[in-house]
Coordinates of C-alpha atoms in Angstrom, one line a residue:
M1 CA 31.2 -13.1 19.4
P2 CA 32.1 -16.8 19.1
V3 CA 30.0 -18.8 16.7
P4 CA 27.9 -21.3 18.7
G5 CA 27.8 -25.0 17.8
R6 CA 24.9 -26.3 15.7
N7 CA 23.2 -27.9 18.8
D8 CA 24.1 -25.0 21.2
P9 CA 21.4 -22.5 22.3
C10 CA 21.0 -19.8 19.6
H11 CA 23.0 -16.6 20.3
C12 CA 19.8 -14.5 19.6
G13 CA 18.3 -15.6 22.9
A14 CA 15.4 -17.5 21.3
P15 CA 14.7 -20.9 23.0
R16 CA 15.9 -22.9 20.0
K17 CA 19.1 -24.6 19.0
Y18 CA 21.3 -22.6 16.8
K19 CA 20.8 -24.9 13.8
Q20 CA 17.0 -24.4 14.1
C21 CA 17.2 -20.7 14.5
C22 CA 19.9 -18.3 13.2
L23 CA 22.3 -20.6 11.5
P24 CA 20.7 -20.2 8.1
L25 CA 20.4 -16.5 8.7
D26 CA 24.1 -16.2 9.5
E27 CA 25.2 -18.4 6.6
Q28 CA 23.2 -16.4 4.0
R29 CA 24.3 -13.0 5.3
E30 CA 27.3 -12.6 2.9
S31 CA 25.4 -13.6 -0.2
R32 CA 22.5 -11.4 0.8
A33 CA 24.7 -8.4 1.3
A34 CA 26.2 -9.0 -2.2
Y35 CA 22.9 -8.9 -4.1
I36 CA 21.6 -6.0 -2.1
H37 CA 24.8 -4.1 -2.9
A38 CA 24.5 -5.0 -6.6
A39 CA 20.9 -3.5 -6.8
K40 CA 21.1 -0.1 -8.5
N41 CA 17.8 0.8 -10.1
L42 CA 14.4 0.9 -8.5
Q43 CA 13.2 -2.5 -9.8
E44 CA 16.4 -4.2 -8.7
K45 CA 16.1 -2.7 -5.2
N46 CA 12.5 -3.9 -4.9
L47 CA 13.4 -7.4 -6.1
A48 CA 16.4 -7.5 -3.8
L49 CA 14.3 -6.5 -0.8
I50 CA 11.6 -9.1 -1.5
A51 CA 14.3 -11.8 -2.0
A52 CA 15.8 -10.7 1.4
A53 CA 12.4 -11.0 3.1
V54 CA 11.9 -14.5 1.5
E55 CA 15.3 -15.6 2.7
I56 CA 15.2 -14.1 6.2
F57 CA 11.7 -15.1 7.1
G58 CA 11.3 -18.2 5.0
L59 CA 8.3 -16.9 3.0
N60 CA 8.2 -20.0 0.9
R61 CA 6.7 -21.8 3.9
P62 CA 3.1 -21.8 5.2
W63 CA 2.4 -18.6 7.0
D64 CA 1.9 -20.2 10.4
K65 CA 5.5 -21.4 10.1
V66 CA 6.6 -17.9 9.2
K67 CA 5.0 -16.6 12.3
E68 CA 6.6 -19.3 14.5
G69 CA 10.0 -18.2 13.2
F70 CA 9.4 -14.5 13.5
T71 CA 12.3 -13.7 15.9
D72 CA 13.9 -10.4 16.9
A73 CA 17.1 -11.5 15.1
R74 CA 15.2 -11.9 11.8
I75 CA 13.4 -8.6 12.3
R76 CA 16.8 -6.9 12.8
E77 CA 18.3 -8.6 9.8
F78 CA 15.4 -7.5 7.6
F79 CA 15.7 -3.8 8.6
V80 CA 19.5 -4.0 8.1
S81 CA 18.7 -4.9 4.5
V82 CA 16.3 -2.0 4.2
A83 CA 19.0 0.4 5.6
H84 CA 21.6 -0.9 3.1
L85 CA 19.2 -0.6 0.1
W86 CA 18.1 2.9 1.0
P87 CA 21.0 4.9 2.5
I88 CA 20.7 8.5 3.4
G89 CA 22.7 9.7 0.4
T90 CA 20.1 8.3 -2.1
D91 CA 19.0 10.8 -4.7
S92 CA 15.3 10.1 -5.2
R93 CA 15.2 12.2 -8.3
L94 CA 17.4 9.6 -10.0
I95 CA 15.5 6.6 -8.5
L96 CA 11.9 7.6 -9.2
P97 CA 10.6 6.3 -12.6
P98 CA 10.5 9.3 -15.0
P99 CA 7.3 10.2 -16.9
D100 CA 6.5 8.1 -19.9
T101 CA 3.6 7.3 -22.2
G102 CA 2.1 4.7 -19.9
L103 CA -0.9 5.1 -17.6
R104 CA 0.6 5.3 -14.1
A105 CA -1.3 5.7 -10.9
L106 CA -0.1 6.7 -7.4
Y107 CA -2.0 5.1 -4.6
L108 CA -2.8 7.6 -1.9
G109 CA -5.0 5.5 0.4
E110 CA -4.4 3.5 3.5
N111 CA -1.1 1.8 3.0
E112 CA -1.9 -1.3 5.0
P113 CA -1.7 -5.0 4.2
E114 CA -5.5 -5.4 4.7
M115 CA -6.0 -2.8 1.9
M116 CA -3.8 -4.2 -0.8
L117 CA -6.5 -6.3 -2.6
Q118 CA -9.2 -3.8 -2.0
N119 CA -7.4 -0.7 -3.3
V120 CA -4.2 -1.7 -5.2
F121 CA -4.6 -5.0 -6.9
R122 CA -8.2 -4.5 -8.1
F123 CA -7.3 -1.0 -9.5
S124 CA -4.5 -2.5 -11.5
L125 CA -7.0 -3.5 -14.2
Y126 CA -7.5 0.2 -14.8
A127 CA -3.9 1.3 -15.0
D128 CA -0.6 0.2 -16.6
Q129 CA 1.4 0.6 -13.3
I130 CA 0.6 1.5 -9.8
L131 CA 3.1 3.3 -7.6
V132 CA 2.9 2.5 -3.8
V133 CA 5.1 4.3 -1.3
N134 CA 7.3 1.9 0.6
P135 CA 5.2 0.5 3.5
F136 CA 8.2 0.1 5.8
Q137 CA 10.1 2.6 7.8
N138 CA 13.7 3.5 6.8
P139 CA 15.8 2.8 9.9
N140 CA 18.4 5.3 8.7
I141 CA 16.1 8.2 9.6
L142 CA 14.9 6.9 13.0
R143 CA 16.5 7.7 16.3
E144 CA 18.2 4.8 17.9
E145 CA 15.6 4.4 20.7
F146 CA 12.9 3.9 17.9
S147 CA 15.0 1.9 15.5
P148 CA 14.0 -1.6 14.5
I149 CA 17.7 -2.4 14.1
H150 CA 18.5 -1.5 17.7
R151 CA 15.2 -2.5 19.3
P152 CA 13.6 -5.2 17.0
G153 CA 11.5 -6.6 19.8
E154 CA 9.4 -3.4 19.8
W155 CA 8.6 -3.9 16.1
R156 CA 7.3 -7.4 16.1
I157 CA 3.7 -6.5 15.2
Q158 CA 4.6 -3.9 12.7
A159 CA 7.3 -6.0 11.1
L160 CA 4.9 -8.9 10.7
R161 CA 2.4 -6.6 8.9
I162 CA 5.1 -5.2 6.6
V163 CA 6.4 -8.7 5.6
H164 CA 2.9 -9.9 5.0
Q165 CA 2.3 -6.9 2.7
L166 CA 5.5 -7.5 0.8
A167 CA 4.6 -11.2 0.4
Q168 CA 1.3 -10.0 -1.2
L169 CA 3.0 -7.5 -3.4
A170 CA 5.8 -9.8 -4.5
P171 CA 4.2 -11.2 -7.7
W172 CA 3.0 -7.8 -8.7
V173 CA 6.4 -6.2 -8.3
A174 CA 8.1 -9.0 -10.2
A175 CA 5.6 -8.5 -13.1
G176 CA 6.3 -4.7 -13.1
L177 CA 2.6 -4.0 -12.4
V178 CA 3.3 -2.4 -8.9
I179 CA 6.3 -0.3 -8.2
L180 CA 7.4 0.3 -4.6
I181 CA 8.9 3.8 -4.3
P182 CA 10.7 5.5 -1.4
D183 CA 9.3 8.7 0.1
P184 CA 11.6 11.4 -1.3
G185 CA 11.5 13.0 2.2
D186 CA 13.5 10.1 3.6
F187 CA 16.5 11.5 1.8
D188 CA 15.8 15.2 1.7
R189 CA 14.9 16.5 5.2
A190 CA 14.3 20.0 3.8
L191 CA 11.8 18.8 1.3
R192 CA 10.0 16.7 4.0
E193 CA 9.7 19.7 6.3
R194 CA 8.5 22.0 3.6
T195 CA 5.7 19.6 2.5
W196 CA 4.8 19.0 6.2
N197 CA 4.5 22.7 6.8
L198 CA 2.4 23.2 3.7
A199 CA 0.1 20.4 4.8
A200 CA -0.2 21.8 8.3
N201 CA -1.2 25.2 7.1
R202 CA -3.7 23.8 4.6
L203 CA -5.3 21.5 7.1
K204 CA -5.7 24.0 10.0
G205 CA -9.0 23.5 11.7
I206 CA -10.1 20.5 9.5
G207 CA -9.6 16.8 9.7
P208 CA -11.2 13.4 9.2
S209 CA -14.8 13.1 10.4
L210 CA -16.1 10.4 12.7
D211 CA -17.5 8.8 9.6
D212 CA -14.1 8.9 7.9
I213 CA -12.6 7.1 10.8
D214 CA -15.4 4.6 11.0
R215 CA -14.8 3.7 7.3
S216 CA -11.0 3.3 7.8
A217 CA -9.0 0.2 8.8
I218 CA -8.3 1.7 12.3
K219 CA -11.2 -0.1 13.9
A220 CA -10.0 -3.5 12.6
R221 CA -6.5 -2.8 13.8
T222 CA -7.8 -1.8 17.2
R223 CA -9.8 -5.0 17.5
R224 CA -6.6 -7.0 16.5
V225 CA -4.7 -5.4 19.4
L226 CA -7.5 -6.4 21.8
L227 CA -7.2 -10.0 20.5
M228 CA -3.5 -10.0 21.7
S229 CA -4.6 -9.3 25.3
P230 CA -3.5 -11.8 28.0
R231 CA -5.9 -14.6 28.7
D232 CA -6.5 -13.5 32.3
Y233 CA -7.3 -10.0 31.2
L234 CA -9.8 -11.1 28.6
E235 CA -11.5 -13.4 31.1
R236 CA -11.8 -10.6 33.7
K237 CA -13.3 -8.3 31.1
L238 CA -15.7 -11.0 29.9
R239 CA -17.0 -11.4 33.4
E240 CA -17.1 -7.7 34.1
T241 CA -19.1 -6.8 31.0
N242 CA -21.3 -9.9 31.1
P243 CA -22.5 -10.5 34.7
G244 CA -23.8 -14.0 35.1
I245 CA -21.9 -15.5 32.2
T246 CA -21.3 -19.2 32.6
D247 CA -17.8 -20.7 33.0
D248 CA -18.4 -22.8 29.9
L249 CA -19.2 -19.7 27.8
V250 CA -16.1 -17.9 29.1
L251 CA -14.0 -20.9 28.2
Q252 CA -15.5 -21.2 24.7
T253 CA -15.1 -17.4 24.1
L254 CA -11.4 -17.5 25.2
E255 CA -10.7 -20.5 22.9
D256 CA -12.4 -18.7 20.0
I257 CA -10.3 -15.7 20.6
E258 CA -7.1 -17.7 20.7
R259 CA -8.0 -19.6 17.6
E260 CA -8.8 -16.4 15.8
R261 CA -5.4 -14.9 16.9
A262 CA -3.6 -18.0 15.7
E263 CA -5.3 -17.9 12.3
D264 CA -4.8 -14.2 11.8
P265 CA -1.8 -13.6 9.5
L266 CA -1.2 -10.2 10.9
L267 CA -1.0 -11.1 14.5
P268 CA 2.1 -12.7 16.2
N269 CA 1.7 -15.8 18.3
E270 CA 2.6 -13.9 21.5
T271 CA 0.2 -11.9 23.6
L272 CA 1.0 -8.3 24.6
D273 CA 2.3 -9.3 28.0
Q274 CA 4.9 -11.4 26.3
M275 CA 6.3 -8.5 24.2
P276 CA 7.9 -5.2 25.0
T277 CA 6.1 -2.0 24.1
Q278 CA 5.2 -2.1 20.4
N279 CA 5.7 0.6 17.8
M280 CA 2.6 0.7 15.6
V281 CA 2.6 2.8 12.4
T282 CA -0.2 3.7 10.1
N283 CA 0.0 5.8 7.0
M284 CA -1.5 6.7 3.7
G285 CA 1.7 6.7 1.7
A286 CA 2.3 10.4 1.7
N287 CA 0.5 13.6 2.4
L288 CA -1.2 15.4 -0.5
E289 CA 1.7 17.8 -1.0
M290 CA 4.3 15.0 -1.3
G291 CA 1.8 12.9 -3.3
L292 CA 1.4 15.7 -5.9
Y293 CA 5.2 16.1 -5.9
I294 CA 5.6 12.4 -6.7
C295 CA 2.9 12.6 -9.3
Q296 CA 4.7 15.3 -11.2
A297 CA 8.0 13.6 -10.9
T298 CA 6.7 10.3 -12.2
G299 CA 4.0 11.3 -14.6
S300 CA 1.3 9.6 -12.5
F301 CA -2.2 10.6 -11.3
P302 CA -3.4 10.1 -7.7
Y303 CA -6.2 7.8 -6.8
T304 CA -7.8 6.9 -3.5
N305 CA -10.9 5.4 -2.0
V306 CA -10.5 7.5 1.2
R307 CA -13.2 10.2 1.4
F308 CA -11.1 12.6 3.4
R309 CA -8.2 12.3 1.0
W310 CA -10.7 12.8 -2.0
R311 CA -12.0 16.0 -0.3
E312 CA -8.4 17.2 -0.1
I313 CA -7.9 16.5 -3.8
L314 CA -11.1 18.3 -4.7
A315 CA -10.0 21.3 -2.7
A316 CA -6.7 21.3 -4.7
K317 CA -8.4 21.7 -8.1
E318 CA -7.1 24.7 -9.9
D319 CA -9.6 27.2 -11.3
L320 CA -7.1 28.8 -13.5
D321 CA -7.8 26.9 -16.6
P322 CA -11.0 28.0 -18.3
T323 CA -11.1 24.8 -20.4
A324 CA -11.5 22.7 -17.2
Q325 CA -15.3 23.1 -17.1
T326 CA -15.5 21.6 -20.6
W327 CA -14.5 18.2 -19.2
S328 CA -17.3 18.1 -16.6
P329 CA -19.7 16.2 -18.9
L330 CA -17.1 13.4 -19.2
T331 CA -16.7 13.2 -15.5
N332 CA -20.4 13.1 -15.1
A333 CA -20.6 10.3 -17.7
F334 CA -18.1 8.2 -15.7
Q335 CA -20.0 8.8 -12.5
G336 CA -23.2 7.5 -14.1
L337 CA -21.7 4.1 -14.9
Q338 CA -21.2 1.1 -12.6
F339 CA -17.8 -0.4 -12.9
K340 CA -16.7 -3.8 -11.7
F341 CA -13.7 -4.6 -9.5
L342 CA -12.2 -7.9 -8.2
D343 CA -13.2 -8.7 -4.7
Q344 CA -12.4 -11.4 -2.2
V345 CA -9.8 -13.2 -4.4
N346 CA -6.2 -13.8 -3.4
S347 CA -3.2 -11.8 -4.7
E348 CA -1.8 -14.5 -7.0
F349 CA -5.2 -15.0 -8.8
A350 CA -5.7 -11.2 -9.2
C351 CA -2.1 -10.9 -10.6
A352 CA -2.7 -13.7 -13.1
I353 CA -5.8 -11.9 -14.5
R354 CA -3.9 -8.7 -14.9
K355 CA -0.9 -10.4 -16.6
E356 CA -3.3 -12.0 -19.1
G357 CA -4.1 -8.4 -20.4
R358 CA -7.7 -8.4 -19.2
L359 CA -9.4 -5.0 -19.8
E360 CA -6.5 -3.8 -22.0
G361 CA -9.1 -2.1 -24.3
F362 CA -10.4 0.1 -21.5
R363 CA -6.8 0.9 -20.3
A364 CA -6.0 2.0 -23.8
Y365 CA -9.0 4.4 -23.7
L366 CA -7.8 5.8 -20.3
R367 CA -4.2 6.0 -21.7
R368 CA -5.4 8.2 -24.6
L369 CA -7.4 10.3 -22.2
W370 CA -4.5 10.8 -19.8
S371 CA -2.2 11.7 -22.7
S372 CA -4.7 14.2 -24.1
V373 CA -5.4 16.1 -20.8
G374 CA -1.8 16.0 -19.8
G375 CA -0.6 18.1 -22.8
E376 CA -1.0 21.7 -23.6
L377 CA -4.7 21.8 -24.6
D378 CA -5.9 24.1 -27.3
S379 CA -8.9 25.7 -25.7
A380 CA -10.7 25.9 -29.1
K381 CA -10.4 22.1 -29.4
S382 CA -11.1 21.1 -25.8
E383 CA -14.9 21.0 -26.0
S384 CA -14.9 18.8 -29.1
M385 CA -12.2 16.6 -27.6
A386 CA -14.2 16.2 -24.3
R387 CA -17.3 15.3 -26.3
D388 CA -15.4 12.7 -28.3
F389 CA -14.0 11.1 -25.2
R390 CA -17.5 11.0 -23.6
D391 CA -18.9 9.3 -26.7
E392 CA -16.0 6.9 -26.8
L393 CA -16.4 6.1 -23.1
I394 CA -19.7 4.3 -23.7
Q395 CA -18.2 2.0 -26.3
A396 CA -15.2 1.3 -24.2
Y397 CA -17.4 0.6 -21.2
H398 CA -19.6 -1.9 -23.0
E399 CA -16.5 -3.7 -24.2
A400 CA -15.2 -3.8 -20.6
E401 CA -18.6 -5.2 -19.5
A402 CA -18.2 -8.1 -21.9
E403 CA -14.7 -8.8 -20.5
W404 CA -16.0 -8.7 -17.0
G405 CA -18.6 -11.2 -18.0
A406 CA -15.9 -13.5 -19.3
I407 CA -13.9 -13.1 -16.1
D408 CA -17.0 -13.9 -14.0
R409 CA -17.6 -17.1 -16.0
D410 CA -13.9 -18.1 -15.9
L411 CA -13.8 -17.8 -12.1
V412 CA -15.3 -21.2 -11.6
K413 CA -13.0 -22.8 -14.2
W414 CA -9.9 -21.3 -12.6
A415 CA -11.2 -22.4 -9.1
A416 CA -10.1 -19.0 -7.7
P417 CA -10.3 -19.1 -3.9
T418 CA -12.9 -16.5 -2.8
V419 CA -14.9 -15.6 0.3
G420 CA -18.3 -14.5 -1.0
A421 CA -18.7 -12.8 -4.4
A422 CA -15.5 -12.4 -6.5
L423 CA -16.7 -9.2 -8.2
V424 CA -18.0 -5.9 -6.7
T425 CA -19.5 -2.9 -8.4
G426 CA -18.6 0.7 -7.7
V427 CA -18.1 4.2 -9.1
F428 CA -15.0 5.1 -11.0
S429 CA -14.9 8.9 -10.7
P430 CA -12.2 10.8 -12.4
L431 CA -11.6 14.5 -11.8
I432 CA -10.4 16.1 -15.0
A433 CA -9.3 19.7 -14.4
G434 CA -6.8 22.3 -15.4
G435 CA -4.5 20.9 -12.8
L436 CA -4.2 20.0 -9.1
A437 CA -2.2 22.3 -6.9
V438 CA -1.7 23.3 -3.3
A439 CA -0.3 26.7 -2.2
G440 CA 3.5 26.8 -2.1
L441 CA 4.1 23.4 -3.8
G442 CA 4.8 25.0 -7.2
E443 CA 7.9 26.7 -5.9
I444 CA 9.3 23.4 -4.7
I445 CA 8.5 21.7 -8.0
Q446 CA 10.1 24.5 -10.0
A447 CA 13.3 24.1 -8.0
E448 CA 13.4 20.4 -8.9
M449 CA 12.6 21.0 -12.5
K450 CA 16.1 22.5 -13.0
R451 CA 17.5 19.0 -12.6
R452 CA 14.8 16.7 -13.9
E453 CA 12.0 16.6 -16.4
F454 CA 8.8 16.9 -14.6
R455 CA 5.2 16.6 -15.8
R456 CA 4.0 20.2 -15.7
K457 CA 0.7 19.5 -14.0
V458 CA -1.4 16.7 -12.5
P459 CA -4.6 17.1 -14.6
M460 CA -6.5 14.0 -13.4
S461 CA -7.2 12.1 -10.2
V462 CA -9.6 9.2 -9.5
F463 CA -11.9 8.3 -6.6
I464 CA -13.1 4.7 -6.2
D465 CA -16.4 4.3 -4.3
L466 CA -17.5 0.7 -4.0
D467 CA -21.1 -0.4 -3.5
R468 CA -21.1 -2.3 -0.2
K469 CA -24.8 -2.1 0.5

């Protein structure tokens, strides 16, 4: 294809001159390919992907400008970068971070941009690192008719959400506080199918309740889709559902909807009639089987704020360890305390608090607890150990309360942008047991242990229940 002149129409088909559209994209392609190829370990790949997103979409600009420049050519270029970073031949066993002495948590909640502050950033004050399964789809494993490389126009909404999520995660990834990890099933089809089949058998006849769905982000996403309806459709529905509505009120409502759509960072500027059919993806990072596999591979514990996922975790508790019951008083002690979490503050501010080392004392307590329950426990010592941790919890909690008080006072000094209260209370509920397991997963893990050091069990998980009364 001949290269257009700077003032010629852009070759991507967008109604802009080449210099105002894809010229920078084309000029940067060679250097972008070079640093993507040079990325070898997980941190390097994550930073390379974020750098590519910044370069391709111009994320150093105001978000409304990013939305204006969100073309199909840029979407394609972004997913080409994803494909190059995560080829099919990747060995996830060599990429995933190995177990260490740190307190590492795997997020198994709704993996959506709306949920990052609620469920990832705020929990970072209670963990050394948080693992988040990549929120984007690997185009290498998608059929061509569903590929964002071959049909980028069908990924406009989803790509905007992904890029916004990466923009939120960028400072956390750079600081090493959040680690984006690939789904091992992307590179091992047999592993994916085995974990899928185990989950299907385990979940026969059960599923999320209506209350579970009502508490999820699905309703908000559905409402967002409605906001993208064409103006004439919205007007017709307003008149059908509100007989006698005045023309002035119709006009005001339509203008309010258009303004809300323009200000929503997760909605493109186009309406649905101006786009091809859209691929919309929602996920929770991994199913429980793959989640526990990742936990054992990385030495992490799962945490969630999704009630249905927590019920799954509770059902996976092993009853094989007679010492597990001795830890119940500690769990009950946690549940009797009201913990504080950041709320309604932006990503950069939350990251700054975490990098300052706030709540390090409480993390140190949790680190010791995690190290103790993850080893081979002497049943004779378990009861006294559980009692000691319960007594120590009260002191650690009071010290954390004092730190939260200081954070609350400093919020005004830091002029942190908030919408409402910056702190929210909730229950921090750890499940400490002999181990979490689902039928059939042990055989898969044993096969992997031949080639990599795995943590032998997942002895702890955490449920976060925030007080929203």
